[in-house]
Tab-separated table of N, CA, C and O in Angstrom:
chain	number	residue	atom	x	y	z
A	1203	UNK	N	-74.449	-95.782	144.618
A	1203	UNK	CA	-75.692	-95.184	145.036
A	1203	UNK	C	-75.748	-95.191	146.566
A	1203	UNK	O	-75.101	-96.059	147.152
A	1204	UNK	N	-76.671	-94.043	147.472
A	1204	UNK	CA	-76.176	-93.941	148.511
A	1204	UNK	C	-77.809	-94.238	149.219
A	1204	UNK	O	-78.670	-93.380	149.021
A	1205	UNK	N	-78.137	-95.426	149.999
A	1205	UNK	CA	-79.156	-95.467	150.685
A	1205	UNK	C	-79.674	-94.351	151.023
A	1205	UNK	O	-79.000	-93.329	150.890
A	1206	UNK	N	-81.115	-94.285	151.587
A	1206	UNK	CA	-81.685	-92.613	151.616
A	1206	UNK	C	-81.520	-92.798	153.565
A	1206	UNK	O	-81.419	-91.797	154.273
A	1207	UNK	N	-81.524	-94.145	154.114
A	1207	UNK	CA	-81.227	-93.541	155.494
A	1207	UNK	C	-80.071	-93.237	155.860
A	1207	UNK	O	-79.930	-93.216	157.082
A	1208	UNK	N	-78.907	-92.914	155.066
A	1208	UNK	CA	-77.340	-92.502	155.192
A	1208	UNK	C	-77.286	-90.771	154.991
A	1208	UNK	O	-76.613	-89.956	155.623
A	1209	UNK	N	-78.306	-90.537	153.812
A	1209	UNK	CA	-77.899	-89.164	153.024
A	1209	UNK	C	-78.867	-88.528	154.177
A	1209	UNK	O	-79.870	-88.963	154.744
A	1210	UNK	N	-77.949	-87.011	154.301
A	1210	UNK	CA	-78.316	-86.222	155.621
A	1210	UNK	C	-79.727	-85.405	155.147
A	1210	UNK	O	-80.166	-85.331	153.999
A	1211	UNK	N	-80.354	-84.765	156.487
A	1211	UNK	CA	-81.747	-84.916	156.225
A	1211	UNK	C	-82.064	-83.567	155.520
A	1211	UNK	O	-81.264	-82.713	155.902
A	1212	UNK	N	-82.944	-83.096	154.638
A	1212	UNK	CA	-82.907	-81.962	154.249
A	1212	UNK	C	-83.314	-80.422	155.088
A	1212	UNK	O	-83.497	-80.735	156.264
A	1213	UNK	N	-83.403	-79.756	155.013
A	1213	UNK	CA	-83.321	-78.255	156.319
A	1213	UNK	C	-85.184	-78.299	156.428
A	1213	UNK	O	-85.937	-78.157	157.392
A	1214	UNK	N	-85.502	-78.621	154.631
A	1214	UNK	CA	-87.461	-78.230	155.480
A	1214	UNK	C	-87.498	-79.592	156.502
A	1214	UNK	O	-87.800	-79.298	157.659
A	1215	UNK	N	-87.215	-81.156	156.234
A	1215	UNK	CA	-87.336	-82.086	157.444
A	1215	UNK	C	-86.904	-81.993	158.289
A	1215	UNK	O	-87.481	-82.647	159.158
A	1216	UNK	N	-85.588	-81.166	158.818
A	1216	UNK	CA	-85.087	-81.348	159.959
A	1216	UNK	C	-85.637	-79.318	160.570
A	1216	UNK	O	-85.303	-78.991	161.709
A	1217	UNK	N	-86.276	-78.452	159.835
A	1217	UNK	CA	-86.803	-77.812	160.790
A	1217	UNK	C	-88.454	-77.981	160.940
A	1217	UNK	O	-89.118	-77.038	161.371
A	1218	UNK	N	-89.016	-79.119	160.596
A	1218	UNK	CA	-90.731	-79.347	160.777
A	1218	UNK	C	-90.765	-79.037	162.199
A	1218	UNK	O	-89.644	-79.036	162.707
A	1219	UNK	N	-91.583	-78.814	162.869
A	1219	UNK	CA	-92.443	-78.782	163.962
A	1219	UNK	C	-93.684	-79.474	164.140
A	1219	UNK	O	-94.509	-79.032	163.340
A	1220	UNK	N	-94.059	-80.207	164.726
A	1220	UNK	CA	-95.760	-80.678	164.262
A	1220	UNK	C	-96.595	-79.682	165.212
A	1220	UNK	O	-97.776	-79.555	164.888
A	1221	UNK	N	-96.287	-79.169	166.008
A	1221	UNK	CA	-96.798	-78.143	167.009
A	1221	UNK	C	-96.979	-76.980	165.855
A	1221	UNK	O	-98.004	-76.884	165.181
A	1222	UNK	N	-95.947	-76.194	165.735
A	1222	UNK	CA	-96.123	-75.070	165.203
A	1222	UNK	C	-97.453	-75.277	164.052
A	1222	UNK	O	-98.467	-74.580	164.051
A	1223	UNK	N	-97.161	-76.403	163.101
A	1223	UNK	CA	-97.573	-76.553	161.519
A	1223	UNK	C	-98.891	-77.197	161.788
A	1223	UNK	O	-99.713	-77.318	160.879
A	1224	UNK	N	-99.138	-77.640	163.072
A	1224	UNK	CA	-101.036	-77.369	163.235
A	1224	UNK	C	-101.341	-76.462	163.629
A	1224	UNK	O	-102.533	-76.264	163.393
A	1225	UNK	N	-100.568	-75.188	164.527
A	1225	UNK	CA	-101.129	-74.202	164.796
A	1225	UNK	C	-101.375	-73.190	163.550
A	1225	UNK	O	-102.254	-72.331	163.480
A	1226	UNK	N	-100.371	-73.505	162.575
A	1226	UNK	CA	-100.406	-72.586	161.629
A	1226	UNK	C	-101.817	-72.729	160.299
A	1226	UNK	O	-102.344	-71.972	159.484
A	1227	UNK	N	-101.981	-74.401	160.798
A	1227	UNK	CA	-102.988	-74.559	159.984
A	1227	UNK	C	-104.508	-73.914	160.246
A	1227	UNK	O	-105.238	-73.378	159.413
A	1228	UNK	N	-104.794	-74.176	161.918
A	1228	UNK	CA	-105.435	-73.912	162.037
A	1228	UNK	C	-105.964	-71.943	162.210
A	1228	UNK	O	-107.084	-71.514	162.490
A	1229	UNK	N	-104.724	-71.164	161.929
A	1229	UNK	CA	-104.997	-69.589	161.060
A	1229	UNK	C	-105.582	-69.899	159.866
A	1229	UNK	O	-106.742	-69.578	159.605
A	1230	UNK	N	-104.609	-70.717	158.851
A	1230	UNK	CA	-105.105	-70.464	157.769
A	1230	UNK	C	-106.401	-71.074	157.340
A	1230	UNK	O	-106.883	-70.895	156.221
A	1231	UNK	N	-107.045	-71.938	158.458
A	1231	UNK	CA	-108.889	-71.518	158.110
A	1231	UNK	C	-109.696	-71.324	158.544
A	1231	UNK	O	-110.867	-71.674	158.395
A	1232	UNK	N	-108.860	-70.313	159.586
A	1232	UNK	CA	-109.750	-69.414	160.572
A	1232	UNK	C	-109.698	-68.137	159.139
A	1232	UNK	O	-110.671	-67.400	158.978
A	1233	UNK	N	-108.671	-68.055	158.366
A	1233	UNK	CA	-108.505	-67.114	157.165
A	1233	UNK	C	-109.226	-67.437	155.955
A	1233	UNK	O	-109.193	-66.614	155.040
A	1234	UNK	N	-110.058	-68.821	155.776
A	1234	UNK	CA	-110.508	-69.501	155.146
A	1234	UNK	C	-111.785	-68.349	154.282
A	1234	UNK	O	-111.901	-67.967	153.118
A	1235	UNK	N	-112.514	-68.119	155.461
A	1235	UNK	CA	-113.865	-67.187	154.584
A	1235	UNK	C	-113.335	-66.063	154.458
A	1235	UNK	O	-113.954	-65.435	153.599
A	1236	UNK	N	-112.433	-65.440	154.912
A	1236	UNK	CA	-111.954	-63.931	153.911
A	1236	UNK	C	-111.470	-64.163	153.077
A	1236	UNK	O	-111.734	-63.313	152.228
A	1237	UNK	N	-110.326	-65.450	152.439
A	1237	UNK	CA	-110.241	-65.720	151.393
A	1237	UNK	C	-111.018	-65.958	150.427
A	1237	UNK	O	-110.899	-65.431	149.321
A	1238	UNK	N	-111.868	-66.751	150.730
A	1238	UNK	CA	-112.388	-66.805	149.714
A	1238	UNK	C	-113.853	-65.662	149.395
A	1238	UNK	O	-114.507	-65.753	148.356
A	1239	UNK	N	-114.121	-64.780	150.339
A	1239	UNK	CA	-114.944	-63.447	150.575
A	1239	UNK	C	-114.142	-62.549	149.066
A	1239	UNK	O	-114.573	-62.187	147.971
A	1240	UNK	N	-112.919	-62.481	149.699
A	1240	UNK	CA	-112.237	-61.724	148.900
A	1240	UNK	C	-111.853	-62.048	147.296
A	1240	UNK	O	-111.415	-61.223	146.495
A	1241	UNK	N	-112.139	-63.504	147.034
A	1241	UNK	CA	-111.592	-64.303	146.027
A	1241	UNK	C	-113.309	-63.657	144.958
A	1241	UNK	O	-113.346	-63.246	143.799
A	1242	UNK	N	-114.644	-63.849	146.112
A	1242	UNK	CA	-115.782	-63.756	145.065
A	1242	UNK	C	-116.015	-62.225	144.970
A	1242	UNK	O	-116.895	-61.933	144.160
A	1243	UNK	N	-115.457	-61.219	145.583
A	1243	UNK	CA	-115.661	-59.712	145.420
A	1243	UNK	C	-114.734	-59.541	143.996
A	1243	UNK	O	-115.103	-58.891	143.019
A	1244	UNK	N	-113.206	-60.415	144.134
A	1244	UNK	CA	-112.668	-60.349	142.367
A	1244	UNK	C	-113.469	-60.840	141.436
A	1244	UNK	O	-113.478	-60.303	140.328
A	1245	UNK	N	-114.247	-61.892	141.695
A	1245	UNK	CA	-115.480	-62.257	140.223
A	1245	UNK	C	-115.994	-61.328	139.998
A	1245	UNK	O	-115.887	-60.676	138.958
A	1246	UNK	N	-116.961	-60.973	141.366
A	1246	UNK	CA	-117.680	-60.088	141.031
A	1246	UNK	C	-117.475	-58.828	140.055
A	1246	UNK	O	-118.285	-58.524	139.180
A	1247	UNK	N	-116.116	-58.042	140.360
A	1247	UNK	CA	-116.024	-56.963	139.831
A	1247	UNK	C	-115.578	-57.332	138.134
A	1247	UNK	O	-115.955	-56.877	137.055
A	1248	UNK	N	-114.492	-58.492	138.575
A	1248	UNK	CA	-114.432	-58.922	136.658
A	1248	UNK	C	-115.918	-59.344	135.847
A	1248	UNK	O	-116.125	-59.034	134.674
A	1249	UNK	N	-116.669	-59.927	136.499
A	1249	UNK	CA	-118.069	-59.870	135.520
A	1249	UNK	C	-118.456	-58.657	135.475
A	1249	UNK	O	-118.873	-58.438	134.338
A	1250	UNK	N	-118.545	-57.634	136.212
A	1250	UNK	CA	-118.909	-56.573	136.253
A	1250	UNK	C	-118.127	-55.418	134.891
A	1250	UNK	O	-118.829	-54.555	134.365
A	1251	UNK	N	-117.005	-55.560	134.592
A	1251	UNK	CA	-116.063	-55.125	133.987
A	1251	UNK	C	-116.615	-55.999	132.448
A	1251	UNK	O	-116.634	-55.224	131.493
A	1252	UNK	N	-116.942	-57.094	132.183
A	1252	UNK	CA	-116.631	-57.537	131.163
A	1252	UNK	C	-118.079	-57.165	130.603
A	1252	UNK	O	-118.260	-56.967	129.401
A	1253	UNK	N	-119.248	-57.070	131.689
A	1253	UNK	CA	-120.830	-56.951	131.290
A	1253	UNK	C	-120.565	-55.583	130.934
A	1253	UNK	O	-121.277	-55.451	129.938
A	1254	UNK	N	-119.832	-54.187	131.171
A	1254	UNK	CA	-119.456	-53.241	130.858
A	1254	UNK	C	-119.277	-52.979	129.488
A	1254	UNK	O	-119.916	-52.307	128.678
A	1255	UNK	N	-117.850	-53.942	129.387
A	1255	UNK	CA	-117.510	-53.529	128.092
A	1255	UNK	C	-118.369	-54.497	127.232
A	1255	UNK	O	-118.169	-54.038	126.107
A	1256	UNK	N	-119.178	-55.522	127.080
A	1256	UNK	CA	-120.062	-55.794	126.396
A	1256	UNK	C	-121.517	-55.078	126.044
A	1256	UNK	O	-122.405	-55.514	125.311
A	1257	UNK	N	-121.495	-54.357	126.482
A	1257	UNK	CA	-123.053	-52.794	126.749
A	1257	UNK	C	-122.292	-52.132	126.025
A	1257	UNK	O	-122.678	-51.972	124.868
A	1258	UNK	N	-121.111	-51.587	126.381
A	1258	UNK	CA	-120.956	-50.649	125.116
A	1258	UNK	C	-120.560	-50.620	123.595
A	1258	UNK	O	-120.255	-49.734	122.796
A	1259	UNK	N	-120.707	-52.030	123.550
A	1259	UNK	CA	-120.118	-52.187	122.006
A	1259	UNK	C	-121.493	-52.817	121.790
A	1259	UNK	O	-121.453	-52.880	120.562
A	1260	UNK	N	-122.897	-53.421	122.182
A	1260	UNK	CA	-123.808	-53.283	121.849
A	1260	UNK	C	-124.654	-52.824	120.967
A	1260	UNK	O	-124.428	-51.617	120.874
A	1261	UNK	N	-125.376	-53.080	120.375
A	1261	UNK	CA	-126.253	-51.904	119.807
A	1261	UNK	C	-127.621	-52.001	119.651
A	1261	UNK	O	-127.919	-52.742	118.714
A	1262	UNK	N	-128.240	-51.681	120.036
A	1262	UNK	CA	-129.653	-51.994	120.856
A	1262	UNK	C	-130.410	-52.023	119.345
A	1262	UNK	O	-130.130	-51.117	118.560
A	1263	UNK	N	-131.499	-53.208	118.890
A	1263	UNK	CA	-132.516	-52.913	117.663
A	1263	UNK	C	-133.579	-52.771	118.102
A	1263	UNK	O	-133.891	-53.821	118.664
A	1264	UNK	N	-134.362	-52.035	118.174
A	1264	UNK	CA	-135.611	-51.892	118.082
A	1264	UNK	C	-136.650	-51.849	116.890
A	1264	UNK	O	-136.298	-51.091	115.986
A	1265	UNK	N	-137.776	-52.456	116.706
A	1265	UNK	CA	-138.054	-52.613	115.541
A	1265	UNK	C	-139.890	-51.792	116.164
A	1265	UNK	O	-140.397	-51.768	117.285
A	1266	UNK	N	-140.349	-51.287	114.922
A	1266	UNK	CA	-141.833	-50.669	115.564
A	1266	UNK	C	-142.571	-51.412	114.692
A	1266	UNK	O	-142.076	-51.920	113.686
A	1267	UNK	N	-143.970	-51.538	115.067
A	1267	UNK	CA	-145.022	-52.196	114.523
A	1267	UNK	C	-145.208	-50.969	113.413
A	1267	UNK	O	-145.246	-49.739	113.425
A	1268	UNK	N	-145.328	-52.364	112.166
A	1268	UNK	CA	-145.755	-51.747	110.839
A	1268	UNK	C	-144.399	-51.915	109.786
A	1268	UNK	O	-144.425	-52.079	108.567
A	1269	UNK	N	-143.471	-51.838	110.494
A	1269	UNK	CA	-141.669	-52.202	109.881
A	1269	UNK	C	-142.122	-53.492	108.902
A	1269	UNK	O	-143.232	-54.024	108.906
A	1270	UNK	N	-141.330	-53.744	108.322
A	1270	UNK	CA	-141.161	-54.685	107.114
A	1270	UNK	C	-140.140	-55.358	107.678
A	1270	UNK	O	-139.244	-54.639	108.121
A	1271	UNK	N	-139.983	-56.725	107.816
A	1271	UNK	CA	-138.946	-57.690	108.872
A	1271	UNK	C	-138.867	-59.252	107.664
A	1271	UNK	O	-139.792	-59.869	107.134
A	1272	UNK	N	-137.411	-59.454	107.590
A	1272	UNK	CA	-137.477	-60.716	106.833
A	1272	UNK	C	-137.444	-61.728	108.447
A	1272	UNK	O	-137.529	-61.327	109.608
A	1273	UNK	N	-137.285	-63.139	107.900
A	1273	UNK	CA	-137.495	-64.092	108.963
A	1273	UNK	C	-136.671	-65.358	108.429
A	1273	UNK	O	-136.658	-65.747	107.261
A	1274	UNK	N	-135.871	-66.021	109.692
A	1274	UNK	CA	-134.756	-66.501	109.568
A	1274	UNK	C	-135.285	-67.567	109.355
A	1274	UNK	O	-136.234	-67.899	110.065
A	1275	UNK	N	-134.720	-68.608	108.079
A	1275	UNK	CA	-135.957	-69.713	107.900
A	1275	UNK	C	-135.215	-70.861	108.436
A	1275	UNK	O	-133.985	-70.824	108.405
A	1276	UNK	N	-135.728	-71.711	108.844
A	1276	UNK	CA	-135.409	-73.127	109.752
A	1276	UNK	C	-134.967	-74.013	108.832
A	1276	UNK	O	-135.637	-74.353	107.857
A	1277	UNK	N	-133.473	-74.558	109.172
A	1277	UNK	CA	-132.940	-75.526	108.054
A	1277	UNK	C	-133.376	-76.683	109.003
A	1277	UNK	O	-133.192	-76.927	110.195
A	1278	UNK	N	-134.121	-77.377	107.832
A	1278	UNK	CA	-134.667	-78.769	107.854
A	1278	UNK	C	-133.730	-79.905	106.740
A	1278	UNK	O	-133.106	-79.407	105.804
A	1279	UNK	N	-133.721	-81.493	106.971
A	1279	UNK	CA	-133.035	-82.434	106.067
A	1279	UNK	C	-133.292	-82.288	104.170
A	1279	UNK	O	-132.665	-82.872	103.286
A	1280	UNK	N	-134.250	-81.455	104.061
A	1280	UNK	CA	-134.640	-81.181	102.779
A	1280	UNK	C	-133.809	-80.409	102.182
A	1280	UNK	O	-133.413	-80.695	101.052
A	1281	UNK	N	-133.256	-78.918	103.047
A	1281	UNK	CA	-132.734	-77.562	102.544
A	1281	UNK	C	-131.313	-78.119	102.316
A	1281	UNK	O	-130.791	-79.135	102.774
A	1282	UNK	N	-130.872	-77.257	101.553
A	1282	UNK	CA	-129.412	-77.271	100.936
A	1282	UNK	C	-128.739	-75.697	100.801
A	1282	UNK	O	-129.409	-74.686	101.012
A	1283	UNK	N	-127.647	-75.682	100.505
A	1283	UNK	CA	-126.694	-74.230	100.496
A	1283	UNK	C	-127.250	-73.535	99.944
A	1283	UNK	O	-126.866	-72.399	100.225
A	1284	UNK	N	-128.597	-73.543	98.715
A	1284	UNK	CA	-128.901	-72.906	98.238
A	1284	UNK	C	-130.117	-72.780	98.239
A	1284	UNK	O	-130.796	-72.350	97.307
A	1285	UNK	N	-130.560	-73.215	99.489
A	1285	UNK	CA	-132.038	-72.431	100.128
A	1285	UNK	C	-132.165	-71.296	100.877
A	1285	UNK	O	-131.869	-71.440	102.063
A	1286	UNK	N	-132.510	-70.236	100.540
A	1286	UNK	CA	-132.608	-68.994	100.563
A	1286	UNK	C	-132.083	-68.729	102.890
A	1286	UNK	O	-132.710	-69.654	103.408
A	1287	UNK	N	-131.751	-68.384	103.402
A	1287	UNK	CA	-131.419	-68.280	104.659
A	1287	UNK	C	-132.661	-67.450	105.462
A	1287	UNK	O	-132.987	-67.804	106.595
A	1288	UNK	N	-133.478	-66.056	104.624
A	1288	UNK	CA	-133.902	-65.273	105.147
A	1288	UNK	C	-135.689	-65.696	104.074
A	1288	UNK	O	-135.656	-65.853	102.853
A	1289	UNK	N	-136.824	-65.780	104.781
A	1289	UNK	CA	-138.032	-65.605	104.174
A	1289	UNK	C	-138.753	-63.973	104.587
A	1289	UNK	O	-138.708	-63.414	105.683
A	1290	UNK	N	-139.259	-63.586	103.587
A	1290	UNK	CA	-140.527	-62.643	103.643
A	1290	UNK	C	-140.181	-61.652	102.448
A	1290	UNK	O	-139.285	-61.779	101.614
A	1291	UNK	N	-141.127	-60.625	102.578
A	1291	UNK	CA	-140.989	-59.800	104.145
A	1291	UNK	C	-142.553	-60.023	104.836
A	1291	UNK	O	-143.558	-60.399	104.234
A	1292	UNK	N	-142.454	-59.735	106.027
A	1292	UNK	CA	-143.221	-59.566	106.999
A	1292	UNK	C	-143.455	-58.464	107.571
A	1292	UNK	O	-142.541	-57.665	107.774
A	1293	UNK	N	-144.914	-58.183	107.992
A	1293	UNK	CA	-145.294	-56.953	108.620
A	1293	UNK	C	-145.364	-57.167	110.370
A	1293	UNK	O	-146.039	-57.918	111.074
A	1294	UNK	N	-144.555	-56.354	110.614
A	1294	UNK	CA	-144.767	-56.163	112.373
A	1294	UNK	C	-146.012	-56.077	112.415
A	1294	UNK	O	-146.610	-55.387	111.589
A	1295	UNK	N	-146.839	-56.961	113.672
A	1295	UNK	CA	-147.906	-56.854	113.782
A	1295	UNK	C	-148.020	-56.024	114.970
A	1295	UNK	O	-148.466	-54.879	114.902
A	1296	UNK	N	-147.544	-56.680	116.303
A	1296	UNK	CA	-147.374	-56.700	117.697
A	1296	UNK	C	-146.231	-56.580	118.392
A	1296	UNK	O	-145.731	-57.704	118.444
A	1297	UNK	N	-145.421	-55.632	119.070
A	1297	UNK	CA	-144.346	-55.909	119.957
A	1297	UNK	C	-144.893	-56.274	121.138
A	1297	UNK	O	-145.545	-55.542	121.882
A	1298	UNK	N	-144.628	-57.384	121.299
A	1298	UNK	CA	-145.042	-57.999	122.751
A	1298	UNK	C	-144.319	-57.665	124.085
A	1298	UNK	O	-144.943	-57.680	125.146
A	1299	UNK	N	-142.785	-57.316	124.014
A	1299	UNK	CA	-141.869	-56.667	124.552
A	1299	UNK	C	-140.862	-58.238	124.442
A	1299	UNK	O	-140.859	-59.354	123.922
A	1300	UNK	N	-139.997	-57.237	125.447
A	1300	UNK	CA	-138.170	-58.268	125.849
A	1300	UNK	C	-137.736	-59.059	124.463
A	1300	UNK	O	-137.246	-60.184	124.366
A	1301	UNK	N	-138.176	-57.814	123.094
A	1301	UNK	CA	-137.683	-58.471	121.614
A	1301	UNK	C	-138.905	-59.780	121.025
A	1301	UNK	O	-138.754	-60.304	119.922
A	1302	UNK	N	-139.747	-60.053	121.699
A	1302	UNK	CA	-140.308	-60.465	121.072
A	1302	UNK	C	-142.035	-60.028	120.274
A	1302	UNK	O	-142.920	-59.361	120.810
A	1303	UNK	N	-142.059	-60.500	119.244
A	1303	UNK	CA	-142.602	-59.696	118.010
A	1303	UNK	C	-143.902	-60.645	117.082
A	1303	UNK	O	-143.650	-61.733	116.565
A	1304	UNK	N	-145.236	-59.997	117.019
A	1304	UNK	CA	-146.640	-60.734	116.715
A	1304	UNK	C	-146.134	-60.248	114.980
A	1304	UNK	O	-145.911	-59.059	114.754
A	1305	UNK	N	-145.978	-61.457	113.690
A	1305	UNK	CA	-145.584	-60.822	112.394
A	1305	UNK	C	-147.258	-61.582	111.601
A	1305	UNK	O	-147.933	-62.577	111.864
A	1306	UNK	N	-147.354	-60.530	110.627
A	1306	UNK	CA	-148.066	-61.024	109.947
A	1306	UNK	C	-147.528	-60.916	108.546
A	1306	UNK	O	-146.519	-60.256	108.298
A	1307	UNK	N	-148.397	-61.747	107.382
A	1307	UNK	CA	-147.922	-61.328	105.947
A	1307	UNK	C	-148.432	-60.122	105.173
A	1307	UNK	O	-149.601	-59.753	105.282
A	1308	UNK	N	-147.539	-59.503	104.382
A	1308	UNK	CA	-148.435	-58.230	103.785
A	1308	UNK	C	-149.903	-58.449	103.350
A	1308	UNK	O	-150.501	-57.373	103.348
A	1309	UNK	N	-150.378	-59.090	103.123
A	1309	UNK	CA	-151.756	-59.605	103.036
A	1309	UNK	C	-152.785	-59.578	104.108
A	1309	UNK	O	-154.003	-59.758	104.068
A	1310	UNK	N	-151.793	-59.248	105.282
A	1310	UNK	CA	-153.028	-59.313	106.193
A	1310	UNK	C	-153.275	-60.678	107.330
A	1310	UNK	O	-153.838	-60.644	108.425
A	1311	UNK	N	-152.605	-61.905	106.589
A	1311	UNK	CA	-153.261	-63.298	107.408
A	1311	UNK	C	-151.818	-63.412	108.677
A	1311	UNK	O	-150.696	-63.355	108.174
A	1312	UNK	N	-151.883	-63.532	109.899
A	1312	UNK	CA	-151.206	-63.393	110.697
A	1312	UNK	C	-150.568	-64.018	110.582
A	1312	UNK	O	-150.921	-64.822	109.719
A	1313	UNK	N	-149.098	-64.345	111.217
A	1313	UNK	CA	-148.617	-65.177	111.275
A	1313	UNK	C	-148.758	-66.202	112.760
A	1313	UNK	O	-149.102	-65.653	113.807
A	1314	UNK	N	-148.497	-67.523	112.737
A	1314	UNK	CA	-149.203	-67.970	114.103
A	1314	UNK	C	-148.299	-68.074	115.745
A	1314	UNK	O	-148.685	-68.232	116.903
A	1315	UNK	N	-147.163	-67.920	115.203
A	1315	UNK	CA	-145.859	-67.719	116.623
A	1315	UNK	C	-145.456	-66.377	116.554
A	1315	UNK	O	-145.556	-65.533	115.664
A	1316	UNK	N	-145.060	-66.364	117.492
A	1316	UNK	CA	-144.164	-65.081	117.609
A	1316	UNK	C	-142.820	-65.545	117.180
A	1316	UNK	O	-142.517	-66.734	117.079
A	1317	UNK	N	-141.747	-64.186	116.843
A	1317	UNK	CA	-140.651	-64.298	117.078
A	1317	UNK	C	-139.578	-63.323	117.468
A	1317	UNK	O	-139.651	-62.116	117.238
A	1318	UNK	N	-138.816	-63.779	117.929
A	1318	UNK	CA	-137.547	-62.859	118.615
A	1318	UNK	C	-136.986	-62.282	117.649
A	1318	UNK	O	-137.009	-62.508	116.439
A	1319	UNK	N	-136.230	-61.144	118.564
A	1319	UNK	CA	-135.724	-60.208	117.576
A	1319	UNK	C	-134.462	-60.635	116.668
A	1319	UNK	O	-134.144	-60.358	115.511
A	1320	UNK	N	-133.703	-61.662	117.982
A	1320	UNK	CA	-132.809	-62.642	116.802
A	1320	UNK	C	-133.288	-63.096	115.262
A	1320	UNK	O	-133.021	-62.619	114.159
A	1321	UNK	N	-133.979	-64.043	115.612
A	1321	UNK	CA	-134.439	-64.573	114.167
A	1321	UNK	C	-135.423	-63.611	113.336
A	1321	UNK	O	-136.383	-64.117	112.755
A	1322	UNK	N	-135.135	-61.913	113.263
A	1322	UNK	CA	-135.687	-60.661	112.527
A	1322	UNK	C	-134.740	-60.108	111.696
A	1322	UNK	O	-133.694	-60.107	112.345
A	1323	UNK	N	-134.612	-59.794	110.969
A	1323	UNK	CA	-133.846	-58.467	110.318
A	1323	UNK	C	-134.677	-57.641	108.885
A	1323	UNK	O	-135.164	-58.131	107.866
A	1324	UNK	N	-134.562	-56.147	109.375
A	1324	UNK	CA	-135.372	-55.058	108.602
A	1324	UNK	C	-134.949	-55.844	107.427
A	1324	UNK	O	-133.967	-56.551	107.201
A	1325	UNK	N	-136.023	-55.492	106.727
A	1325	UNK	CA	-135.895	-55.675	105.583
A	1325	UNK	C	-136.095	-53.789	104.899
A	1325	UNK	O	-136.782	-52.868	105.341
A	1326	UNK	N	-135.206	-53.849	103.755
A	1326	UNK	CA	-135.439	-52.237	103.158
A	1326	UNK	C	-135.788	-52.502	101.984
A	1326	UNK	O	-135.243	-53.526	101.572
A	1327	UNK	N	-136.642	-51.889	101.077
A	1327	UNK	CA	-137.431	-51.995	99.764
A	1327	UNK	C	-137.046	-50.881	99.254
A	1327	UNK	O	-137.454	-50.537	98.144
């Protein structure tokens, strides 16, 4: 085995500079904010690209007051696999807007929350 202060020095140690390799440092972060300028204009456009193709495979629901809407029922420690997933139907009462929705029961007696258009789906009779 050959001591390491015998074996000859390698070409990156024997061409270092300490002059040059602080001057060089100090470009690269004077280059610092265009890098990374340039690094958040690529986010930008990839979110931009991906919010794209997520809009067009979209499909917008709109539901109108008076529609017939089942309602997504809340699993509690009681329910099991074979408690029904969807309750009603329900009558649109109110679109309040941004999907959310005033339901009452066909009967007439309101219902007392609102809910989003998530936890909705038409019901057809």
């Amino acid at each position: 085995m050959i001591p390491m202060e015998i074996m000859e020095p390698t070409i990156r140690a024997s061409t270092h500079d300490d002059v040059d390799n602080n001057s060089e440092h100090r470009v690269d972060l004077d280059l610092l904010a265009e890098v990374r300028e340039v690094a958040h204009l690529r986010e930008f456009a990839c979110k931009q690209r991906a919010e794209r193709k997520y809009n067009l495979r979209m499909v917008l629901r709109k539901l109108r007051v008076g529609d017939l809407v089942l309602r997504k029922t809340i699993k509690d420690g009681s329910s099991n696999k074979f408690t029904p997933n969807w309750d009603g139907p329900f009558r649109i009462r109110e679109d309040i807007g941004r999907g959310a929705y005033r339901l009452e029961e066909l009967n007439g007696r309101e219902i007392p929350r609102t809910r989003n258009l998530i936890n909705l789906r038409a019901y057809y009779s």
